[in-house]
Amino acid sequence: MNHWLMKSEPDTFSIDDLKRKKREAWDGVRNYQARNFMRDGMRVGDGVLFYHSNCTEPGIAGIAAVASDAYPDPSQFDPESKYFDPGSSRDHPRWMLVDVTFVKKLKRTITLEELKHHPALERMTLLRKGNRLSVMPVDAAEWRYILDLE
DNA sequence: GCCAACGTTGGC
DNA sequence: GCCAACGTTGGC
């Protein structure tokens, strides 16, 4: 089993939204590296750290799980969607997504600030300078370490 | 709101 | 294929 971190802006879609909806198609990813992680790396049952970005308290807010294989992101075909991609086609879809399901909300948000202070995590992709990926892998050791911080 | 970092676009 | 211009991300 692999582990992942997925970013979401809580004003748009938060861990509480996922808790309420139980399951969500992770649409709108428009970065090739992030797409490749979903398309090629994810398997049903993989664990996901649900990260709140671009907010007052950025950090890991909950746990989710990969719930489907990758399939074409429907929003790329929808001219009304802000994620519409005129360069994509149904025959050759450019963007893929997976469904995720709610596992739990953490008792507290493990903040970005806190993560930065743990030497065990200094090599995390999330913490690398300039990293802007919204979907990224997490080491098994990092995964365990972070869950123990709760 | 600022801005550093990075990805994409498109002229040449 | 280069690279300047532009757009986006996301912490602060």
mmCIF file of N, CA and C (backbone and C1' of nucleotides) in Angstrom, chain A residues 7 51 54 112 116 132, chain C residues 7-12:
data_model
loop_
_atom_site.group_PDB
_atom_site.id
_atom_site.type_symbol
_atom_site.label_atom_id
_atom_site.label_comp_id
_atom_site.label_asym_id
_atom_site.label_seq_id
_atom_site.Cartn_x
_atom_site.Cartn_y
_atom_site.Cartn_z
ATOM 1 N N LYS A 7 -3.800 18.095 -1.420
ATOM 2 C CA LYS A 7 -4.126 19.430 -0.917
ATOM 3 C C LYS A 7 -5.510 19.853 -1.389
ATOM 4 N N TYR A 51 -4.839 17.558 3.266
ATOM 5 C CA TYR A 51 -4.128 18.782 3.648
ATOM 6 C C TYR A 51 -4.934 20.021 3.279
ATOM 7 N N ASN A 54 -3.756 27.181 1.631
ATOM 8 C CA ASN A 54 -4.220 28.528 1.326
ATOM 9 C C ASN A 54 -5.309 28.973 2.296
ATOM 10 N N LEU A 112 1.398 22.950 9.156
ATOM 11 C CA LEU A 112 2.622 23.023 8.372
ATOM 12 C C LEU A 112 3.783 23.486 9.244
ATOM 13 N N LYS A 116 7.315 21.356 9.989
ATOM 14 C CA LYS A 116 8.646 21.898 9.671
ATOM 15 C C LYS A 116 9.645 21.710 10.811
ATOM 16 N N ARG A 132 4.982 22.840 -5.180
ATOM 17 C CA ARG A 132 3.604 23.313 -5.302
ATOM 18 C C ARG A 132 2.670 22.198 -5.714
ATOM 19 P P DG C 7 -1.751 36.733 -17.711
ATOM 20 O "O5'" DG C 7 -1.804 35.326 -16.976
ATOM 21 C "C5'" DG C 7 -1.970 34.141 -17.742
ATOM 22 C "C4'" DG C 7 -1.974 32.954 -16.805
ATOM 23 C "C3'" DG C 7 -2.808 33.176 -15.545
ATOM 24 O "O3'" DG C 7 -3.571 32.010 -15.287
ATOM 25 C "C1'" DG C 7 -0.562 32.638 -14.953
ATOM 26 P P DT C 8 -4.515 31.925 -14.003
ATOM 27 O "O5'" DT C 8 -3.662 31.002 -13.022
ATOM 28 C "C5'" DT C 8 -3.164 29.765 -13.504
ATOM 29 C "C4'" DT C 8 -2.441 29.071 -12.375
ATOM 30 C "C3'" DT C 8 -3.195 29.088 -11.035
ATOM 31 O "O3'" DT C 8 -3.179 27.761 -10.547
ATOM 32 C "C1'" DT C 8 -0.988 29.914 -10.751
ATOM 33 P P DT C 9 -3.992 27.375 -9.235
ATOM 34 O "O5'" DT C 9 -2.837 27.116 -8.174
ATOM 35 C "C5'" DT C 9 -1.739 26.288 -8.516
ATOM 36 C "C4'" DT C 9 -0.724 26.390 -7.407
ATOM 37 C "C3'" DT C 9 -1.312 26.278 -5.991
ATOM 38 O "O3'" DT C 9 -0.580 25.270 -5.329
ATOM 39 C "C1'" DT C 9 0.061 28.197 -6.171
ATOM 40 P P DG C 10 -1.116 24.565 -4.029
ATOM 41 O "O5'" DG C 10 -0.626 25.542 -2.885
ATOM 42 C "C5'" DG C 10 0.761 25.647 -2.625
ATOM 43 C "C4'" DG C 10 0.973 26.799 -1.700
ATOM 44 C "C3'" DG C 10 -0.043 26.874 -0.536
ATOM 45 O "O3'" DG C 10 0.661 27.116 0.639
ATOM 46 C "C1'" DG C 10 0.162 28.929 -1.569
ATOM 47 P P DG C 11 0.202 26.662 2.054
ATOM 48 O "O5'" DG C 11 1.364 27.290 2.915
ATOM 49 C "C5'" DG C 11 2.713 27.158 2.476
ATOM 50 C "C4'" DG C 11 3.474 28.434 2.768
ATOM 51 C "C3'" DG C 11 3.239 28.994 4.169
ATOM 52 O "O3'" DG C 11 4.488 29.459 4.660
ATOM 53 C "C1'" DG C 11 2.669 30.640 2.568
ATOM 54 P P DC C 12 4.721 29.689 6.207
ATOM 55 O "O5'" DC C 12 4.478 31.248 6.355
ATOM 56 C "C5'" DC C 12 5.406 32.145 5.736
ATOM 57 C "C4'" DC C 12 4.800 33.505 5.678
ATOM 58 C "C3'" DC C 12 4.085 33.932 6.970
ATOM 59 O "O3'" DC C 12 5.013 34.595 7.822
ATOM 60 C "C1'" DC C 12 2.983 34.687 4.963
#
